[in-house]
Amino acid sequence: MAELRSGEGRTVHGTIVPYNEATTVRDFDGEFQEMFAPGAFRRSIAERGHKLKLLVSHDARTRYPVGRAVELREEPHGLFGAFEIADTPDGDEALANVKAGVVDSFSVGFRPIRDRREGDVLVRVEAALLEVSLTGVPAYSGAQIAGVRAESLTVVSRSTAEAWLSLLDW
């Protein structure tokens, strides 16, 4: 389990979906084993990642989203995401619950596109990412919030970074 690093900002980040981690999913038809393959969300992120919203417990009917994606990237171990939390009463409540450790995980709403079977495990090869939710009870134990930070990471060119570092050599 990841350790939550609490910060003063309004951006929560962590692994949204771990790859190659089978879990038991319970639905109306019973239960089954499910796992996401690396790259399952690649196309979805490219097409609509900038529009992805952050909900609380998949509740889009009675609550507004509490945040929006500011960074999404495929990593070898899973899908990483960073979400800016809205400066609203719902956003404040969600952020307080994250900082208190009451809510420490992510869960995804998705639409399957391509699946395959590996024994008893249903492997999600490609899926459309519809939303991400904050939750205290994740389907995947590896879908953990890693921390809160002030802002998204800034990506700069190598020459800019070297120029900034040279300022320290005086």
JSON list of N, CA and C in Angstrom, two decimals, residues 42-92:
[
{"chain": "A", "resi": 42, "resn": "ARG", "atom": "N", "xyz": [-4.71, 3.77, -23.62]},
{"chain": "A", "resi": 42, "resn": "ARG", "atom": "CA", "xyz": [-3.89, 4.65, -24.46]},
{"chain": "A", "resi": 42, "resn": "ARG", "atom": "C", "xyz": [-4.72, 5.48, -25.43]},
{"chain": "A", "resi": 43, "resn": "ARG", "atom": "N", "xyz": [-5.57, 4.84, -26.21]},
{"chain": "A", "resi": 43, "resn": "ARG", "atom": "CA", "xyz": [-6.37, 5.57, -27.20]},
{"chain": "A", "resi": 43, "resn": "ARG", "atom": "C", "xyz": [-7.37, 6.51, -26.52]},
{"chain": "A", "resi": 44, "resn": "SER", "atom": "N", "xyz": [-7.98, 6.06, -25.45]},
{"chain": "A", "resi": 44, "resn": "SER", "atom": "CA", "xyz": [-8.96, 6.87, -24.73]},
{"chain": "A", "resi": 44, "resn": "SER", "atom": "C", "xyz": [-8.32, 8.15, -24.20]},
{"chain": "A", "resi": 45, "resn": "ILE", "atom": "N", "xyz": [-7.12, 8.04, -23.66]},
{"chain": "A", "resi": 45, "resn": "ILE", "atom": "CA", "xyz": [-6.42, 9.22, -23.14]},
{"chain": "A", "resi": 45, "resn": "ILE", "atom": "C", "xyz": [-6.11, 10.19, -24.26]},
{"chain": "A", "resi": 46, "resn": "ALA", "atom": "N", "xyz": [-5.63, 9.67, -25.39]},
{"chain": "A", "resi": 46, "resn": "ALA", "atom": "CA", "xyz": [-5.30, 10.53, -26.52]},
{"chain": "A", "resi": 46, "resn": "ALA", "atom": "C", "xyz": [-6.52, 11.26, -27.05]},
{"chain": "A", "resi": 47, "resn": "GLU", "atom": "N", "xyz": [-7.66, 10.59, -27.08]},
{"chain": "A", "resi": 47, "resn": "GLU", "atom": "CA", "xyz": [-8.87, 11.17, -27.65]},
{"chain": "A", "resi": 47, "resn": "GLU", "atom": "C", "xyz": [-9.61, 12.11, -26.72]},
{"chain": "A", "resi": 48, "resn": "ARG", "atom": "N", "xyz": [-9.65, 11.80, -25.41]},
{"chain": "A", "resi": 48, "resn": "ARG", "atom": "CA", "xyz": [-10.47, 12.64, -24.53]},
{"chain": "A", "resi": 48, "resn": "ARG", "atom": "C", "xyz": [-9.92, 12.78, -23.12]},
{"chain": "A", "resi": 49, "resn": "GLY", "atom": "N", "xyz": [-8.64, 12.52, -22.94]},
{"chain": "A", "resi": 49, "resn": "GLY", "atom": "CA", "xyz": [-8.05, 12.62, -21.61]},
{"chain": "A", "resi": 49, "resn": "GLY", "atom": "C", "xyz": [-8.17, 13.99, -20.99]},
{"chain": "A", "resi": 50, "resn": "HIS", "atom": "N", "xyz": [-8.09, 15.04, -21.82]},
{"chain": "A", "resi": 50, "resn": "HIS", "atom": "CA", "xyz": [-8.19, 16.41, -21.32]},
{"chain": "A", "resi": 50, "resn": "HIS", "atom": "C", "xyz": [-9.59, 16.74, -20.80]},
{"chain": "A", "resi": 51, "resn": "LYS", "atom": "N", "xyz": [-10.58, 15.93, -21.12]},
{"chain": "A", "resi": 51, "resn": "LYS", "atom": "CA", "xyz": [-11.96, 16.16, -20.67]},
{"chain": "A", "resi": 51, "resn": "LYS", "atom": "C", "xyz": [-12.35, 15.30, -19.47]},
{"chain": "A", "resi": 52, "resn": "LEU", "atom": "N", "xyz": [-11.45, 14.45, -19.02]},
{"chain": "A", "resi": 52, "resn": "LEU", "atom": "CA", "xyz": [-11.77, 13.49, -17.96]},
{"chain": "A", "resi": 52, "resn": "LEU", "atom": "C", "xyz": [-12.06, 14.19, -16.63]},
{"chain": "A", "resi": 53, "resn": "LYS", "atom": "N", "xyz": [-13.16, 13.83, -16.01]},
{"chain": "A", "resi": 53, "resn": "LYS", "atom": "CA", "xyz": [-13.58, 14.43, -14.74]},
{"chain": "A", "resi": 53, "resn": "LYS", "atom": "C", "xyz": [-13.34, 13.48, -13.58]},
{"chain": "A", "resi": 54, "resn": "LEU", "atom": "N", "xyz": [-13.19, 14.07, -12.39]},
{"chain": "A", "resi": 54, "resn": "LEU", "atom": "CA", "xyz": [-13.01, 13.32, -11.15]},
{"chain": "A", "resi": 54, "resn": "LEU", "atom": "C", "xyz": [-14.31, 13.43, -10.35]},
{"chain": "A", "resi": 55, "resn": "LEU", "atom": "N", "xyz": [-14.87, 12.28, -10.00]},
{"chain": "A", "resi": 55, "resn": "LEU", "atom": "CA", "xyz": [-16.10, 12.22, -9.22]},
{"chain": "A", "resi": 55, "resn": "LEU", "atom": "C", "xyz": [-15.80, 11.67, -7.83]},
{"chain": "A", "resi": 56, "resn": "VAL", "atom": "N", "xyz": [-16.82, 11.63, -7.00]},
{"chain": "A", "resi": 56, "resn": "VAL", "atom": "CA", "xyz": [-16.74, 10.97, -5.70]},
{"chain": "A", "resi": 56, "resn": "VAL", "atom": "C", "xyz": [-17.66, 9.76, -5.77]},
{"chain": "A", "resi": 57, "resn": "SER", "atom": "N", "xyz": [-17.09, 8.57, -5.61]},
{"chain": "A", "resi": 57, "resn": "SER", "atom": "CA", "xyz": [-17.85, 7.31, -5.60]},
{"chain": "A", "resi": 57, "resn": "SER", "atom": "C", "xyz": [-18.75, 7.13, -6.82]},
{"chain": "A", "resi": 58, "resn": "HIS", "atom": "N", "xyz": [-18.28, 7.55, -7.99]},
{"chain": "A", "resi": 58, "resn": "HIS", "atom": "CA", "xyz": [-19.01, 7.38, -9.26]},
{"chain": "A", "resi": 58, "resn": "HIS", "atom": "C", "xyz": [-20.36, 8.10, -9.27]},
{"chain": "A", "resi": 59, "resn": "ASP", "atom": "N", "xyz": [-20.54, 9.09, -8.44]},
{"chain": "A", "resi": 59, "resn": "ASP", "atom": "CA", "xyz": [-21.83, 9.78, -8.31]},
{"chain": "A", "resi": 59, "resn": "ASP", "atom": "C", "xyz": [-21.89, 10.99, -9.23]},
{"chain": "A", "resi": 60, "resn": "ALA", "atom": "N", "xyz": [-22.44, 10.80, -10.42]},
{"chain": "A", "resi": 60, "resn": "ALA", "atom": "CA", "xyz": [-22.61, 11.90, -11.37]},
{"chain": "A", "resi": 60, "resn": "ALA", "atom": "C", "xyz": [-24.05, 12.39, -11.41]},
{"chain": "A", "resi": 61, "resn": "ARG", "atom": "N", "xyz": [-24.92, 11.73, -10.68]},
{"chain": "A", "resi": 61, "resn": "ARG", "atom": "CA", "xyz": [-26.34, 12.11, -10.72]},
{"chain": "A", "resi": 61, "resn": "ARG", "atom": "C", "xyz": [-26.69, 13.17, -9.69]},
{"chain": "A", "resi": 62, "resn": "THR", "atom": "N", "xyz": [-26.13, 13.07, -8.49]},
{"chain": "A", "resi": 62, "resn": "THR", "atom": "CA", "xyz": [-26.52, 14.01, -7.43]},
{"chain": "A", "resi": 62, "resn": "THR", "atom": "C", "xyz": [-25.43, 15.00, -7.09]},
{"chain": "A", "resi": 63, "resn": "ARG", "atom": "N", "xyz": [-24.23, 14.82, -7.63]},
{"chain": "A", "resi": 63, "resn": "ARG", "atom": "CA", "xyz": [-23.12, 15.73, -7.32]},
{"chain": "A", "resi": 63, "resn": "ARG", "atom": "C", "xyz": [-22.42, 16.14, -8.61]},
{"chain": "A", "resi": 64, "resn": "TYR", "atom": "N", "xyz": [-21.88, 17.34, -8.58]},
{"chain": "A", "resi": 64, "resn": "TYR", "atom": "CA", "xyz": [-21.04, 17.78, -9.68]},
{"chain": "A", "resi": 64, "resn": "TYR", "atom": "C", "xyz": [-19.67, 17.12, -9.55]},
{"chain": "A", "resi": 65, "resn": "PRO", "atom": "N", "xyz": [-18.91, 17.03, -10.65]},
{"chain": "A", "resi": 65, "resn": "PRO", "atom": "CA", "xyz": [-17.54, 16.55, -10.52]},
{"chain": "A", "resi": 65, "resn": "PRO", "atom": "C", "xyz": [-16.77, 17.43, -9.53]},
{"chain": "A", "resi": 66, "resn": "VAL", "atom": "N", "xyz": [-15.79, 16.83, -8.85]},
{"chain": "A", "resi": 66, "resn": "VAL", "atom": "CA", "xyz": [-15.00, 17.59, -7.87]},
{"chain": "A", "resi": 66, "resn": "VAL", "atom": "C", "xyz": [-13.64, 17.97, -8.44]},
{"chain": "A", "resi": 67, "resn": "GLY", "atom": "N", "xyz": [-13.33, 17.51, -9.65]},
{"chain": "A", "resi": 67, "resn": "GLY", "atom": "CA", "xyz": [-12.04, 17.85, -10.22]},
{"chain": "A", "resi": 67, "resn": "GLY", "atom": "C", "xyz": [-11.95, 17.46, -11.68]},
{"chain": "A", "resi": 68, "resn": "ARG", "atom": "N", "xyz": [-10.76, 17.75, -12.24]},
{"chain": "A", "resi": 68, "resn": "ARG", "atom": "CA", "xyz": [-10.51, 17.43, -13.64]},
{"chain": "A", "resi": 68, "resn": "ARG", "atom": "C", "xyz": [-9.07, 16.95, -13.79]},
{"chain": "A", "resi": 69, "resn": "ALA", "atom": "N", "xyz": [-8.85, 16.13, -14.81]},
{"chain": "A", "resi": 69, "resn": "ALA", "atom": "CA", "xyz": [-7.52, 15.59, -15.05]},
{"chain": "A", "resi": 69, "resn": "ALA", "atom": "C", "xyz": [-6.59, 16.69, -15.55]},
{"chain": "A", "resi": 70, "resn": "VAL", "atom": "N", "xyz": [-5.41, 16.77, -14.96]},
{"chain": "A", "resi": 70, "resn": "VAL", "atom": "CA", "xyz": [-4.37, 17.69, -15.44]},
{"chain": "A", "resi": 70, "resn": "VAL", "atom": "C", "xyz": [-3.17, 16.91, -15.96]},
{"chain": "A", "resi": 71, "resn": "GLU", "atom": "N", "xyz": [-3.13, 15.61, -15.66]},
{"chain": "A", "resi": 71, "resn": "GLU", "atom": "CA", "xyz": [-2.05, 14.76, -16.17]},
{"chain": "A", "resi": 71, "resn": "GLU", "atom": "C", "xyz": [-2.52, 13.31, -16.17]},
{"chain": "A", "resi": 72, "resn": "LEU", "atom": "N", "xyz": [-2.35, 12.65, -17.30]},
{"chain": "A", "resi": 72, "resn": "LEU", "atom": "CA", "xyz": [-2.65, 11.22, -17.44]},
{"chain": "A", "resi": 72, "resn": "LEU", "atom": "C", "xyz": [-1.52, 10.61, -18.25]},
{"chain": "A", "resi": 73, "resn": "ARG", "atom": "N", "xyz": [-0.98, 9.50, -17.76]},
{"chain": "A", "resi": 73, "resn": "ARG", "atom": "CA", "xyz": [0.07, 8.84, -18.54]},
{"chain": "A", "resi": 73, "resn": "ARG", "atom": "C", "xyz": [0.11, 7.35, -18.23]},
{"chain": "A", "resi": 74, "resn": "GLU", "atom": "N", "xyz": [0.42, 6.61, -19.28]},
{"chain": "A", "resi": 74, "resn": "GLU", "atom": "CA", "xyz": [0.60, 5.17, -19.16]},
{"chain": "A", "resi": 74, "resn": "GLU", "atom": "C", "xyz": [1.99, 4.92, -18.59]},
{"chain": "A", "resi": 75, "resn": "GLU", "atom": "N", "xyz": [2.07, 4.12, -17.54]},
{"chain": "A", "resi": 75, "resn": "GLU", "atom": "CA", "xyz": [3.34, 3.70, -16.97]},
{"chain": "A", "resi": 75, "resn": "GLU", "atom": "C", "xyz": [3.37, 2.18, -17.01]},
{"chain": "A", "resi": 76, "resn": "PRO", "atom": "N", "xyz": [4.55, 1.56, -16.91]},
{"chain": "A", "resi": 76, "resn": "PRO", "atom": "CA", "xyz": [4.61, 0.09, -16.99]},
{"chain": "A", "resi": 76, "resn": "PRO", "atom": "C", "xyz": [3.71, -0.62, -15.97]},
{"chain": "A", "resi": 77, "resn": "HIS", "atom": "N", "xyz": [3.58, -0.07, -14.78]},
{"chain": "A", "resi": 77, "resn": "HIS", "atom": "CA", "xyz": [2.80, -0.73, -13.72]},
{"chain": "A", "resi": 77, "resn": "HIS", "atom": "C", "xyz": [1.33, -0.31, -13.67]},
{"chain": "A", "resi": 78, "resn": "GLY", "atom": "N", "xyz": [0.96, 0.76, -14.42]},
{"chain": "A", "resi": 78, "resn": "GLY", "atom": "CA", "xyz": [-0.43, 1.18, -14.39]},
{"chain": "A", "resi": 78, "resn": "GLY", "atom": "C", "xyz": [-0.65, 2.56, -14.97]},
{"chain": "A", "resi": 79, "resn": "LEU", "atom": "N", "xyz": [-1.89, 2.98, -14.95]},
{"chain": "A", "resi": 79, "resn": "LEU", "atom": "CA", "xyz": [-2.27, 4.30, -15.45]},
{"chain": "A", "resi": 79, "resn": "LEU", "atom": "C", "xyz": [-2.12, 5.31, -14.32]},
{"chain": "A", "resi": 80, "resn": "PHE", "atom": "N", "xyz": [-1.28, 6.33, -14.52]},
{"chain": "A", "resi": 80, "resn": "PHE", "atom": "CA", "xyz": [-1.05, 7.38, -13.54]},
{"chain": "A", "resi": 80, "resn": "PHE", "atom": "C", "xyz": [-1.94, 8.56, -13.89]},
{"chain": "A", "resi": 81, "resn": "GLY", "atom": "N", "xyz": [-2.46, 9.23, -12.87]},
{"chain": "A", "resi": 81, "resn": "GLY", "atom": "CA", "xyz": [-3.25, 10.43, -13.09]},
{"chain": "A", "resi": 81, "resn": "GLY", "atom": "C", "xyz": [-3.05, 11.45, -12.00]},
{"chain": "A", "resi": 82, "resn": "ALA", "atom": "N", "xyz": [-3.21, 12.72, -12.39]},
{"chain": "A", "resi": 82, "resn": "ALA", "atom": "CA", "xyz": [-3.20, 13.82, -11.43]},
{"chain": "A", "resi": 82, "resn": "ALA", "atom": "C", "xyz": [-4.45, 14.65, -11.73]},
{"chain": "A", "resi": 83, "resn": "PHE", "atom": "N", "xyz": [-5.14, 15.04, -10.67]},
{"chain": "A", "resi": 83, "resn": "PHE", "atom": "CA", "xyz": [-6.42, 15.74, -10.80]},
{"chain": "A", "resi": 83, "resn": "PHE", "atom": "C", "xyz": [-6.42, 16.99, -9.95]},
{"chain": "A", "resi": 84, "resn": "GLU", "atom": "N", "xyz": [-6.80, 18.10, -10.57]},
{"chain": "A", "resi": 84, "resn": "GLU", "atom": "CA", "xyz": [-6.94, 19.36, -9.84]},
{"chain": "A", "resi": 84, "resn": "GLU", "atom": "C", "xyz": [-8.34, 19.37, -9.21]},
{"chain": "A", "resi": 85, "resn": "ILE", "atom": "N", "xyz": [-8.37, 19.57, -7.90]},
{"chain": "A", "resi": 85, "resn": "ILE", "atom": "CA", "xyz": [-9.64, 19.58, -7.17]},
{"chain": "A", "resi": 85, "resn": "ILE", "atom": "C", "xyz": [-10.24, 20.98, -7.23]},
{"chain": "A", "resi": 86, "resn": "ALA", "atom": "N", "xyz": [-11.52, 21.06, -7.56]},
{"chain": "A", "resi": 86, "resn": "ALA", "atom": "CA", "xyz": [-12.22, 22.34, -7.68]},
{"chain": "A", "resi": 86, "resn": "ALA", "atom": "C", "xyz": [-12.29, 23.06, -6.34]},
{"chain": "A", "resi": 87, "resn": "ASP", "atom": "N", "xyz": [-12.22, 24.37, -6.41]},
{"chain": "A", "resi": 87, "resn": "ASP", "atom": "CA", "xyz": [-12.33, 25.21, -5.21]},
{"chain": "A", "resi": 87, "resn": "ASP", "atom": "C", "xyz": [-13.81, 25.49, -4.96]},
{"chain": "A", "resi": 88, "resn": "THR", "atom": "N", "xyz": [-14.53, 24.43, -4.58]},
{"chain": "A", "resi": 88, "resn": "THR", "atom": "CA", "xyz": [-15.97, 24.48, -4.32]},
{"chain": "A", "resi": 88, "resn": "THR", "atom": "C", "xyz": [-16.23, 23.74, -3.01]},
{"chain": "A", "resi": 89, "resn": "PRO", "atom": "N", "xyz": [-17.42, 23.86, -2.44]},
{"chain": "A", "resi": 89, "resn": "PRO", "atom": "CA", "xyz": [-17.70, 23.10, -1.22]},
{"chain": "A", "resi": 89, "resn": "PRO", "atom": "C", "xyz": [-17.52, 21.59, -1.40]},
{"chain": "A", "resi": 90, "resn": "ASP", "atom": "N", "xyz": [-18.00, 21.02, -2.53]},
{"chain": "A", "resi": 90, "resn": "ASP", "atom": "CA", "xyz": [-17.81, 19.59, -2.78]},
{"chain": "A", "resi": 90, "resn": "ASP", "atom": "C", "xyz": [-16.33, 19.25, -2.94]},
{"chain": "A", "resi": 91, "resn": "GLY", "atom": "N", "xyz": [-15.59, 20.11, -3.64]},
{"chain": "A", "resi": 91, "resn": "GLY", "atom": "CA", "xyz": [-14.16, 19.90, -3.80]},
{"chain": "A", "resi": 91, "resn": "GLY", "atom": "C", "xyz": [-13.42, 19.97, -2.48]},
{"chain": "A", "resi": 92, "resn": "ASP", "atom": "N", "xyz": [-13.80, 20.96, -1.64]},
{"chain": "A", "resi": 92, "resn": "ASP", "atom": "CA", "xyz": [-13.17, 21.10, -0.32]},
{"chain": "A", "resi": 92, "resn": "ASP", "atom": "C", "xyz": [-13.40, 19.85, 0.53]}
]
